[in-house]
């Protein structure tokens, strides 16, 4: 049988892994798809750059047209990153009837719907498993494995850099900046790690997950985002004392027809299945109406893990080619987008306050919470050495976002409250 020819856009961390897997697993691939799989051309920025792979330099090009206009190339694998130019290249490739596999979460979170429409119109496959949680086959699990169920809730540790930082700060007492540098050296962090630590990378992945899981077009702007850069050692320590582990959690919840999607540092009960996910590992907890609790765990980044997802997508494309069914996946979400209002979003909260250490202050604070019908689940009060200050740490019972915001405003206006030091969402055992 004629080989399938692949054009590779990018030969960096992921691209190198893709070349290795296609070479090293050729027998397995042949068995799966019934023909050899060959990389014909590779787009790079700098053909003269030293590579860790022994690659035939004549395969390298700096001109995308050498790939997207080559009639012998059947599939384009995009692992170069970038948004606008990359989008243009992929659209041209699909208009030229080339199937596309991409690992690009930035592109799919922003323009996924448009690209999927172009794919559908041109009867092309556009697969993007590697864009969320690297080596974990979570998108396929949502779309295929759980296709008969109604997904109610997804919680994800979908950014390896922040999970690594929080794990090392919490377990080894290391400083934030120091551990962030480690994550950069180890290659998990983005070139500019702001998108990792401020939650944007996780938000992009949650927009993709929510769109597929809820069959509703959830845009990046619909995801409420906060990152971990303000999390302190004290927050981790008090959290631990109260039985919680801090994680950057992507949270997607459906109630009735409405959904909420957010990314925020969250204190998880130590018994929650996600609390034990350490270092750079990722995991996605999915609660389905029929299946109940499931959890998908594995490496969320790295050369070979991410390339595994990319090459598995390639296998899917080639199997579809054999059956003549490429580009048949429905692109229209089943439900119109309906987002919850703040008064419909509920959570428990951790709150750390510095207050004047004097009689009656705690009663004042309690009365504010009581006026909104919010009670406490856990309380710690400790003296602070200077200025007659006491530190109060509270965990509330469930409150709406609307009530909680009003409570914070009233606390800020209370003379006895010197500073609201921190506040985090709290998640219990599971649904
Ligand atoms: P990378 O190591 O920076 O590699 C990028 C590659 O693309 C390089 O080979 C570079 O060429 C080439 N390239 C970049 N811009 C180009 C341009 N304008 N024209 C031609 N070639 C260009 O990136 P990566 O870590 O492999 O990530 C690739 C994609 O996978 C990104 O979308 C990323 O978000 C996604 N992803 C990465 C991971 C991961 O663990 N790294 C995990 C999941 C998803 P040179 O080699 O000549 O510089
Ligand atoms: N910077 C990302 C992370 C890479 O830390 O998870 C994988 O998308």
GROMACS .gro file of C-alpha atoms and ligand atoms in nm:
model
  487
    1UNK     CA    1   0.000   0.000   0.000
    2UNK     CA    2   0.115   0.356  -0.070
    3UNK     CA    3   0.258   0.529   0.237
    4UNK     CA    4   0.072   0.812   0.403
    5UNK     CA    5   0.275   1.131   0.374
    6UNK     CA    6   0.284   1.375   0.660
    7UNK     CA    7   0.398   1.738   0.665
    8UNK     CA    8   0.523   1.845   1.006
    9UNK     CA    9   0.499   2.211   1.110
   10UNK     CA   10   0.755   2.248   1.390
   11UNK     CA   11   1.048   2.040   1.515
   12UNK     CA   12   1.078   2.156   1.873
   13UNK     CA   13   0.989   1.968   2.191
   14UNK     CA   14   0.671   1.807   2.056
   15UNK     CA   15   0.780   1.784   1.690
   16UNK     CA   16   1.092   1.592   1.789
   17UNK     CA   17   0.876   1.349   1.988
   18UNK     CA   18   0.645   1.304   1.688
   19UNK     CA   19   0.939   1.212   1.461
   20UNK     CA   20   1.068   0.965   1.720
   21UNK     CA   21   0.731   0.794   1.772
   22UNK     CA   22   0.661   0.766   1.399
   23UNK     CA   23   1.009   0.614   1.348
   24UNK     CA   24   1.024   0.393   1.654
   25UNK     CA   25   0.663   0.267   1.642
   26UNK     CA   26   0.646   0.215   1.263
   27UNK     CA   27   0.553  -0.157   1.302
   28UNK     CA   28   0.269  -0.076   1.540
   29UNK     CA   29   0.147   0.203   1.311
   30UNK     CA   30   0.162  -0.026   1.006
   31UNK     CA   31  -0.046  -0.280   1.194
   32UNK     CA   32  -0.302  -0.016   1.292
   33UNK     CA   33  -0.343   0.158   0.959
   34UNK     CA   34  -0.221  -0.096   0.705
   35UNK     CA   35   0.044   0.119   0.535
   36UNK     CA   36   0.372   0.291   0.615
   37UNK     CA   37   0.361   0.643   0.761
   38UNK     CA   38   0.633   0.881   0.640
   39UNK     CA   39   0.720   1.238   0.729
   40UNK     CA   40   0.795   1.415   0.399
   41UNK     CA   41   0.872   1.775   0.495
   42UNK     CA   42   0.928   1.967   0.817
   43UNK     CA   43   0.872   2.341   0.864
   44UNK     CA   44   1.119   2.513   1.099
   45UNK     CA   45   1.232   2.866   1.168
   46UNK     CA   46   1.604   2.799   1.149
   47UNK     CA   47   1.720   2.506   0.934
   48UNK     CA   48   2.079   2.555   1.051
   49UNK     CA   49   1.993   2.504   1.419
   50UNK     CA   50   2.156   2.207   1.595
   51UNK     CA   51   1.892   1.936   1.657
   52UNK     CA   52   1.889   1.646   1.901
   53UNK     CA   53   1.764   1.425   1.616
   54UNK     CA   54   1.970   1.298   1.328
   55UNK     CA   55   1.743   1.442   1.060
   56UNK     CA   56   1.793   1.460   0.682
   57UNK     CA   57   1.840   1.839   0.635
   58UNK     CA   58   1.677   1.828   0.289
   59UNK     CA   59   1.346   1.757   0.466
   60UNK     CA   60   1.360   2.096   0.640
   61UNK     CA   61   1.196   2.404   0.494
   62UNK     CA   62   1.111   2.755   0.609
   63UNK     CA   63   0.828   2.793   0.358
   64UNK     CA   64   0.487   2.655   0.469
   65UNK     CA   65   0.379   2.634   0.102
   66UNK     CA   66   0.629   2.350   0.055
   67UNK     CA   67   0.395   2.151   0.280
   68UNK     CA   68   0.045   2.286   0.229
   69UNK     CA   69   0.073   2.298  -0.152
   70UNK     CA   70   0.244   1.959  -0.187
   71UNK     CA   71  -0.017   1.728  -0.347
   72UNK     CA   72   0.156   1.419  -0.205
   73UNK     CA   73   0.109   1.529   0.157
   74UNK     CA   74  -0.212   1.388   0.309
   75UNK     CA   75  -0.189   1.510   0.668
   76UNK     CA   76  -0.042   1.822   0.827
   77UNK     CA   77   0.072   1.799   1.189
   78UNK     CA   78   0.097   2.142   1.352
   79UNK     CA   79   0.332   2.156   1.651
   80UNK     CA   80   0.487   2.497   1.604
   81UNK     CA   81   0.252   2.712   1.812
   82UNK     CA   82   0.137   3.065   1.727
   83UNK     CA   83  -0.211   3.194   1.656
   84UNK     CA   84  -0.293   3.416   1.357
   85UNK     CA   85  -0.032   3.301   1.103
   86UNK     CA   86  -0.076   2.941   1.211
   87UNK     CA   87  -0.452   2.967   1.173
   88UNK     CA   88  -0.404   3.097   0.816
   89UNK     CA   89  -0.169   2.809   0.730
   90UNK     CA   90  -0.408   2.546   0.866
   91UNK     CA   91  -0.707   2.696   0.684
   92UNK     CA   92  -0.512   2.688   0.356
   93UNK     CA   93  -0.405   2.329   0.427
   94UNK     CA   94  -0.766   2.220   0.483
   95UNK     CA   95  -0.889   2.406   0.177
   96UNK     CA   96  -0.625   2.198  -0.006
   97UNK     CA   97  -0.799   1.888   0.142
   98UNK     CA   98  -0.525   1.808   0.391
   99UNK     CA   99  -0.627   1.669   0.726
  100UNK     CA  100  -0.487   1.845   1.031
  101UNK     CA  101  -0.363   1.733   1.371
  102UNK     CA  102  -0.262   2.006   1.615
  103UNK     CA  103  -0.137   2.038   1.973
  104UNK     CA  104  -0.210   2.409   1.979
  105UNK     CA  105  -0.439   2.495   2.273
  106UNK     CA  106  -0.401   2.871   2.223
  107UNK     CA  107  -0.529   2.841   1.867
  108UNK     CA  108  -0.807   2.591   1.943
  109UNK     CA  109  -0.935   2.786   2.245
  110UNK     CA  110  -0.959   3.107   2.041
  111UNK     CA  111  -1.049   2.985   1.692
  112UNK     CA  112  -1.147   2.619   1.733
  113UNK     CA  113  -1.504   2.670   1.620
  114UNK     CA  114  -1.402   2.850   1.298
  115UNK     CA  115  -1.132   2.593   1.219
  116UNK     CA  116  -1.369   2.302   1.280
  117UNK     CA  117  -1.619   2.461   1.042
  118UNK     CA  118  -1.352   2.493   0.771
  119UNK     CA  119  -1.258   2.129   0.832
  120UNK     CA  120  -1.620   2.019   0.801
  121UNK     CA  121  -1.678   2.221   0.482
  122UNK     CA  122  -1.370   2.062   0.325
  123UNK     CA  123  -1.440   1.710   0.455
  124UNK     CA  124  -1.118   1.716   0.652
  125UNK     CA  125  -1.042   1.583   0.996
  126UNK     CA  126  -0.913   1.833   1.250
  127UNK     CA  127  -0.799   1.654   1.566
  128UNK     CA  128  -0.645   1.825   1.871
  129UNK     CA  129  -0.615   1.569   2.152
  130UNK     CA  130  -0.270   1.697   2.261
  131UNK     CA  131  -0.402   2.049   2.320
  132UNK     CA  132  -0.544   1.955   2.662
  133UNK     CA  133  -0.346   1.765   2.925
  134UNK     CA  134  -0.070   1.644   2.687
  135UNK     CA  135  -0.051   1.265   2.706
  136UNK     CA  136  -0.391   1.207   2.872
  137UNK     CA  137  -0.653   1.104   2.613
  138UNK     CA  138  -0.918   1.321   2.775
  139UNK     CA  139  -1.084   1.473   2.466
  140UNK     CA  140  -1.143   1.131   2.309
  141UNK     CA  141  -1.273   1.006   2.644
  142UNK     CA  142  -1.529   1.287   2.659
  143UNK     CA  143  -1.633   1.263   2.295
  144UNK     CA  144  -1.625   0.883   2.253
  145UNK     CA  145  -1.589   0.699   2.584
  146UNK     CA  146  -1.850   0.908   2.768
  147UNK     CA  147  -2.061   0.998   2.464
  148UNK     CA  148  -2.375   0.833   2.604
  149UNK     CA  149  -2.361   1.024   2.933
  150UNK     CA  150  -2.448   1.376   3.040
  151UNK     CA  151  -2.141   1.542   3.193
  152UNK     CA  152  -2.227   1.740   3.504
  153UNK     CA  153  -1.890   1.846   3.636
  154UNK     CA  154  -1.526   1.855   3.528
  155UNK     CA  155  -1.240   1.956   3.753
  156UNK     CA  156  -0.894   1.963   3.606
  157UNK     CA  157  -0.536   2.007   3.708
  158UNK     CA  158  -0.449   2.097   3.351
  159UNK     CA  159  -0.136   2.306   3.396
  160UNK     CA  160   0.179   2.116   3.491
  161UNK     CA  161   0.387   2.423   3.577
  162UNK     CA  162   0.154   2.550   3.849
  163UNK     CA  163   0.100   2.202   3.991
  164UNK     CA  164   0.478   2.159   4.010
  165UNK     CA  165   0.519   2.498   4.184
  166UNK     CA  166   0.240   2.437   4.438
  167UNK     CA  167   0.365   2.083   4.512
  168UNK     CA  168   0.722   2.195   4.573
  169UNK     CA  169   0.616   2.497   4.782
  170UNK     CA  170   0.386   2.285   4.991
  171UNK     CA  171   0.591   1.965   5.034
  172UNK     CA  172   0.944   2.107   5.038
  173UNK     CA  173   0.882   2.463   5.160
  174UNK     CA  174   1.063   2.603   4.855
  175UNK     CA  175   1.017   2.962   4.736
  176UNK     CA  176   0.779   3.040   4.448
  177UNK     CA  177   1.039   3.211   4.222
  178UNK     CA  178   1.290   2.934   4.278
  179UNK     CA  179   1.048   2.657   4.181
  180UNK     CA  180   0.915   2.853   3.882
  181UNK     CA  181   1.272   2.865   3.751
  182UNK     CA  182   1.296   2.485   3.792
  183UNK     CA  183   0.976   2.442   3.590
  184UNK     CA  184   1.123   2.661   3.315
  185UNK     CA  185   1.449   2.464   3.315
  186UNK     CA  186   1.259   2.135   3.303
  187UNK     CA  187   1.065   2.258   2.998
  188UNK     CA  188   0.704   2.249   3.134
  189UNK     CA  189   0.657   2.625   3.148
  190UNK     CA  190   0.559   2.832   2.845
  191UNK     CA  191   0.829   3.063   2.697
  192UNK     CA  192   0.657   3.341   2.892
  193UNK     CA  193   0.538   3.164   3.210
  194UNK     CA  194   0.284   3.441   3.285
  195UNK     CA  195   0.018   3.240   3.103
  196UNK     CA  196   0.094   2.941   3.328
  197UNK     CA  197   0.104   3.118   3.664
  198UNK     CA  198  -0.183   3.358   3.594
  199UNK     CA  199  -0.411   3.073   3.483
  200UNK     CA  200  -0.454   3.161   3.114
  201UNK     CA  201  -0.302   2.835   2.988
  202UNK     CA  202  -0.542   2.637   3.210
  203UNK     CA  203  -0.832   2.862   3.103
  204UNK     CA  204  -0.767   2.782   2.736
  205UNK     CA  205  -0.773   2.412   2.815
  206UNK     CA  206  -1.091   2.446   3.024
  207UNK     CA  207  -1.266   2.632   2.739
  208UNK     CA  208  -1.185   2.336   2.511
  209UNK     CA  209  -1.293   2.079   2.773
  210UNK     CA  210  -1.617   2.260   2.857
  211UNK     CA  211  -1.708   2.303   2.490
  212UNK     CA  212  -1.670   1.929   2.429
  213UNK     CA  213  -1.797   1.805   2.766
  214UNK     CA  214  -2.111   2.020   2.772
  215UNK     CA  215  -2.158   2.035   2.390
  216UNK     CA  216  -2.188   2.412   2.420
  217UNK     CA  217  -1.960   2.676   2.264
  218UNK     CA  218  -1.769   2.800   2.568
  219UNK     CA  219  -1.531   3.082   2.474
  220UNK     CA  220  -1.213   3.180   2.652
  221UNK     CA  221  -1.383   3.503   2.769
  222UNK     CA  222  -1.647   3.294   2.945
  223UNK     CA  223  -1.385   3.142   3.176
  224UNK     CA  224  -1.329   3.337   3.496
  225UNK     CA  225  -0.956   3.322   3.565
  226UNK     CA  226  -0.721   3.381   3.856
  227UNK     CA  227  -0.371   3.243   3.896
  228UNK     CA  228  -0.134   3.135   4.171
  229UNK     CA  229   0.114   3.423   4.183
  230UNK     CA  230  -0.040   3.564   4.504
  231UNK     CA  231  -0.056   3.231   4.691
  232UNK     CA  232   0.165   3.246   5.002
  233UNK     CA  233   0.336   2.992   5.226
  234UNK     CA  234   0.092   3.093   5.501
  235UNK     CA  235  -0.207   3.004   5.282
  236UNK     CA  236  -0.059   2.661   5.210
  237UNK     CA  237   0.024   2.605   5.578
  238UNK     CA  238  -0.319   2.704   5.711
  239UNK     CA  239  -0.484   2.506   5.432
  240UNK     CA  240  -0.285   2.199   5.534
  241UNK     CA  241  -0.372   2.249   5.900
  242UNK     CA  242  -0.742   2.248   5.807
  243UNK     CA  243  -0.714   1.936   5.588
  244UNK     CA  244  -0.679   2.091   5.243
  245UNK     CA  245  -0.429   2.089   4.956
  246UNK     CA  246  -0.389   2.393   4.729
  247UNK     CA  247  -0.422   2.327   4.354
  248UNK     CA  248  -0.487   2.544   4.050
  249UNK     CA  249  -0.822   2.396   3.953
  250UNK     CA  250  -1.014   2.435   3.631
  251UNK     CA  251  -1.377   2.401   3.730
  252UNK     CA  252  -1.667   2.342   3.491
  253UNK     CA  253  -2.014   2.275   3.627
  254UNK     CA  254  -2.354   2.233   3.464
  255UNK     CA  255  -2.681   2.279   3.652
  256UNK     CA  256  -2.995   2.250   3.443
  257UNK     CA  257  -2.913   2.420   3.113
  258UNK     CA  258  -2.661   2.664   3.261
  259UNK     CA  259  -2.286   2.627   3.308
  260UNK     CA  260  -2.001   2.799   3.488
  261UNK     CA  261  -1.634   2.763   3.399
  262UNK     CA  262  -1.345   2.903   3.601
  263UNK     CA  263  -0.979   2.860   3.684
  264UNK     CA  264  -0.864   2.951   4.034
  265UNK     CA  265  -0.631   2.843   4.313
  266UNK     CA  266  -0.855   2.616   4.516
  267UNK     CA  267  -0.820   2.441   4.849
  268UNK     CA  268  -0.919   2.080   4.790
  269UNK     CA  269  -1.013   1.850   5.073
  270UNK     CA  270  -0.718   1.608   5.118
  271UNK     CA  271  -0.955   1.321   5.041
  272UNK     CA  272  -1.052   1.460   4.698
  273UNK     CA  273  -0.907   1.239   4.420
  274UNK     CA  274  -0.729   1.542   4.266
  275UNK     CA  275  -0.550   1.633   4.591
  276UNK     CA  276  -0.293   1.356   4.545
  277UNK     CA  277  -0.187   1.467   4.194
  278UNK     CA  278   0.172   1.583   4.243
  279UNK     CA  279   0.444   1.775   4.061
  280UNK     CA  280   0.394   1.836   3.688
  281UNK     CA  281   0.129   1.567   3.651
  282UNK     CA  282  -0.218   1.654   3.521
  283UNK     CA  283  -0.553   1.496   3.598
  284UNK     CA  284  -0.912   1.558   3.497
  285UNK     CA  285  -1.195   1.451   3.725
  286UNK     CA  286  -1.520   1.402   3.535
  287UNK     CA  287  -1.859   1.344   3.695
  288UNK     CA  288  -2.122   1.206   3.460
  289UNK     CA  289  -2.490   1.173   3.546
  290UNK     CA  290  -2.485   0.799   3.471
  291UNK     CA  291  -2.122   0.694   3.514
  292UNK     CA  292  -2.060   0.888   3.838
  293UNK     CA  293  -1.700   0.971   3.921
  294UNK     CA  294  -1.412   0.908   3.680
  295UNK     CA  295  -1.059   1.043   3.679
  296UNK     CA  296  -0.799   1.061   3.403
  297UNK     CA  297  -0.437   1.099   3.515
  298UNK     CA  298  -0.100   1.134   3.344
  299UNK     CA  299   0.169   1.360   3.205
  300UNK     CA  300   0.028   1.690   3.083
  301UNK     CA  301   0.333   1.799   2.887
  302UNK     CA  302   0.670   1.684   2.756
  303UNK     CA  303   0.804   1.561   2.428
  304UNK     CA  304   0.702   1.194   2.407
  305UNK     CA  305   0.379   1.211   2.615
  306UNK     CA  306   0.243   1.497   2.405
  307UNK     CA  307   0.365   1.336   2.083
  308UNK     CA  308   0.178   1.016   2.178
  309UNK     CA  309  -0.149   1.209   2.165
  310UNK     CA  310  -0.049   1.374   1.836
  311UNK     CA  311   0.044   1.046   1.665
  312UNK     CA  312  -0.268   0.874   1.800
  313UNK     CA  313  -0.471   1.151   1.632
  314UNK     CA  314  -0.276   1.080   1.314
  315UNK     CA  315  -0.376   0.713   1.340
  316UNK     CA  316  -0.739   0.827   1.374
  317UNK     CA  317  -0.710   1.038   1.058
  318UNK     CA  318  -0.557   0.750   0.859
  319UNK     CA  319  -0.821   0.503   0.979
  320UNK     CA  320  -1.087   0.750   0.864
  321UNK     CA  321  -0.907   0.783   0.530
  322UNK     CA  322  -0.923   0.406   0.486
  323UNK     CA  323  -1.297   0.412   0.560
  324UNK     CA  324  -1.357   0.730   0.357
  325UNK     CA  325  -1.524   0.905   0.651
  326UNK     CA  326  -1.298   1.203   0.720
  327UNK     CA  327  -1.457   1.529   0.826
  328UNK     CA  328  -1.788   1.376   0.928
  329UNK     CA  329  -1.774   1.477   1.295
  330UNK     CA  330  -2.053   1.717   1.391
  331UNK     CA  331  -1.918   2.066   1.456
  332UNK     CA  332  -2.230   2.231   1.591
  333UNK     CA  333  -2.269   2.210   1.969
  334UNK     CA  334  -2.599   2.058   2.081
  335UNK     CA  335  -2.691   2.335   2.325
  336UNK     CA  336  -2.694   2.714   2.305
  337UNK     CA  337  -2.454   2.876   2.549
  338UNK     CA  338  -2.614   2.965   2.882
  339UNK     CA  339  -2.386   3.088   3.159
  340UNK     CA  340  -2.481   3.095   3.526
  341UNK     CA  341  -2.516   3.432   3.697
  342UNK     CA  342  -2.312   3.493   4.012
  343UNK     CA  343  -2.620   3.433   4.228
  344UNK     CA  344  -2.642   3.080   4.080
  345UNK     CA  345  -2.279   2.986   4.154
  346UNK     CA  346  -2.213   2.832   4.495
  347UNK     CA  347  -1.896   2.738   4.677
  348UNK     CA  348  -1.735   2.710   5.016
  349UNK     CA  349  -1.464   2.970   5.083
  350UNK     CA  350  -1.141   2.994   5.282
  351UNK     CA  351  -1.082   3.343   5.419
  352UNK     CA  352  -0.779   3.473   5.608
  353UNK     CA  353  -0.811   3.805   5.790
  354UNK     CA  354  -0.594   4.023   6.009
  355UNK     CA  355  -0.813   4.191   6.271
  356UNK     CA  356  -0.772   4.398   6.585
  357UNK     CA  357  -0.718   4.163   6.876
  358UNK     CA  358  -0.999   4.290   7.103
  359UNK     CA  359  -1.329   4.186   7.256
  360UNK     CA  360  -1.633   4.176   7.024
  361UNK     CA  361  -1.448   4.171   6.692
  362UNK     CA  362  -1.527   3.810   6.617
  363UNK     CA  363  -1.896   3.872   6.697
  364UNK     CA  364  -1.900   4.162   6.446
  365UNK     CA  365  -1.751   3.942   6.176
  366UNK     CA  366  -1.994   3.659   6.251
  367UNK     CA  367  -2.291   3.892   6.231
  368UNK     CA  368  -2.192   4.002   5.879
  369UNK     CA  369  -2.180   3.642   5.760
  370UNK     CA  370  -2.507   3.566   5.943
  371UNK     CA  371  -2.683   3.856   5.772
  372UNK     CA  372  -2.622   3.678   5.440
  373UNK     CA  373  -2.721   3.338   5.582
  374UNK     CA  374  -2.364   3.204   5.560
  375UNK     CA  375  -2.222   2.998   5.847
  376UNK     CA  376  -1.875   2.862   5.922
  377UNK     CA  377  -1.750   2.508   5.880
  378UNK     CA  378  -1.403   2.562   6.032
  379UNK     CA  379  -1.238   2.841   6.233
  380UNK     CA  380  -0.880   2.911   6.348
  381UNK     CA  381  -0.776   3.213   6.550
  382UNK     CA  382  -0.411   3.288   6.622
  383UNK     CA  383  -0.228   3.586   6.771
  384UNK     CA  384   0.009   3.776   6.542
  385UNK     CA  385   0.319   3.906   6.721
  386UNK     CA  386   0.289   4.274   6.628
  387UNK     CA  387   0.035   4.554   6.673
  388UNK     CA  388  -0.229   4.369   6.879
  389UNK     CA  389  -0.336   4.187   6.567
  390UNK     CA  390  -0.509   3.849   6.550
  391UNK     CA  391  -0.519   3.626   6.247
  392UNK     CA  392  -0.853   3.461   6.176
  393UNK     CA  393  -0.886   3.180   5.926
  394UNK     CA  394  -1.237   3.069   5.831
  395UNK     CA  395  -1.388   2.811   5.603
  396UNK     CA  396  -1.748   2.889   5.523
  397UNK     CA  397  -2.035   2.663   5.431
  398UNK     CA  398  -2.164   2.709   5.077
  399UNK     CA  399  -2.238   3.066   4.975
  400UNK     CA  400  -2.332   3.222   4.642
  401UNK     CA  401  -2.069   3.434   4.467
  402UNK     CA  402  -2.305   3.731   4.500
  403UNK     CA  403  -2.340   3.693   4.878
  404UNK     CA  404  -1.971   3.626   4.927
  405UNK     CA  405  -1.868   3.938   4.732
  406UNK     CA  406  -2.103   4.147   4.948
  407UNK     CA  407  -1.962   3.989   5.264
  408UNK     CA  408  -1.608   4.080   5.154
  409UNK     CA  409  -1.714   4.439   5.087
  410UNK     CA  410  -1.870   4.468   5.433
  411UNK     CA  411  -1.562   4.315   5.596
  412UNK     CA  412  -1.338   4.562   5.412
  413UNK     CA  413  -1.545   4.846   5.557
  414UNK     CA  414  -1.530   4.710   5.913
  415UNK     CA  415  -1.290   4.917   6.127
  416UNK     CA  416  -1.168   4.612   6.319
  417UNK     CA  417  -1.058   4.434   6.000
  418UNK     CA  418  -0.703   4.547   5.924
  419UNK     CA  419  -0.656   4.343   5.607
  420UNK     CA  420  -0.816   4.067   5.409
  421UNK     CA  421  -0.503   3.861   5.353
  422UNK     CA  422  -0.641   3.598   5.116
  423UNK     CA  423  -0.948   3.413   5.004
  424UNK     CA  424  -0.986   3.092   4.803
  425UNK     CA  425  -1.257   2.866   4.679
  426UNK     CA  426  -1.282   2.538   4.874
  427UNK     CA  427  -1.391   2.206   4.724
  428UNK     CA  428  -1.500   1.909   4.931
  429UNK     CA  429  -1.457   1.536   4.878
  430UNK     CA  430  -1.629   1.511   4.539
  431UNK     CA  431  -1.976   1.574   4.398
  432LIG     P1  432   0.892   2.457   2.062
  432LIG     O1  433   0.978   2.361   2.132
  432LIG     O2  434   0.914   2.602   2.083
  432LIG     O3  435   0.903   2.425   1.905
  432LIG     C1  436   0.844   2.504   1.807
  432LIG     C2  437   0.891   2.456   1.671
  432LIG     O4  438   0.821   2.525   1.569
  432LIG     C3  439   1.039   2.479   1.646
  432LIG     O5  440   1.093   2.373   1.571
  432LIG     C4  441   1.043   2.607   1.561
  432LIG     O6  442   1.149   2.611   1.468
  432LIG     C5  443   0.912   2.594   1.485
  432LIG     N1  444   0.850   2.723   1.457
  432LIG     C6  445   0.796   2.809   1.546
  432LIG     N2  446   0.746   2.917   1.484
  432LIG     C7  447   0.768   2.897   1.353
  432LIG     C8  448   0.741   2.974   1.237
  432LIG     N3  449   0.679   3.091   1.244
  432LIG     N4  450   0.778   2.923   1.117
  432LIG     C9  451   0.841   2.805   1.109
  432LIG     N5  452   0.870   2.726   1.216
  432LIG    C10  453   0.835   2.774   1.336
  432LIG     O7  454   0.738   2.430   2.095
  432LIG     P2  455   0.674   2.298   2.158
  432LIG     O8  456   0.694   2.297   2.305
  432LIG     O9  457   0.715   2.179   2.081
  432LIG    O10  458   0.518   2.327   2.139
  432LIG    C11  459   0.457   2.317   2.013
  432LIG    C12  460   0.305   2.328   2.027
  432LIG    O11  461   0.257   2.222   2.106
  432LIG    C13  462   0.255   2.457   2.092
  432LIG    O12  463   0.132   2.493   2.035
  432LIG    C14  464   0.235   2.414   2.236
  432LIG    O13  465   0.138   2.494   2.304
  432LIG    C15  466   0.182   2.274   2.216
  432LIG     N6  467   0.204   2.186   2.331
  432LIG    C16  468   0.327   2.172   2.383
  432LIG    C17  469   0.345   2.085   2.490
  432LIG    C18  470   0.481   2.065   2.548
  432LIG    O14  471   0.493   1.985   2.642
  432LIG     N7  472   0.585   2.129   2.500
  432LIG    C19  473   0.236   2.014   2.542
  432LIG    C20  474   0.109   2.030   2.484
  432LIG    C21  475   0.095   2.117   2.378
  432LIG     P3  476   1.304   2.609   1.514
  432LIG    O15  477   1.327   2.472   1.568
  432LIG    O16  478   1.381   2.635   1.391
  432LIG    O17  479   1.316   2.717   1.616
  433LIG     N1  480   0.296   2.507   3.008
  433LIG     C1  481   0.207   2.396   2.997
  433LIG     C2  482   0.195   2.332   3.135
  433LIG     C3  483   0.258   2.297   2.895
  433LIG     O1  484   0.272   2.368   3.225
  433LIG     O2  485   0.106   2.250   3.154
  433LIG     C4  486   0.155   2.195   2.851
  433LIG     O3  487   0.044   2.253   2.790
   0.00000   0.00000   0.00000
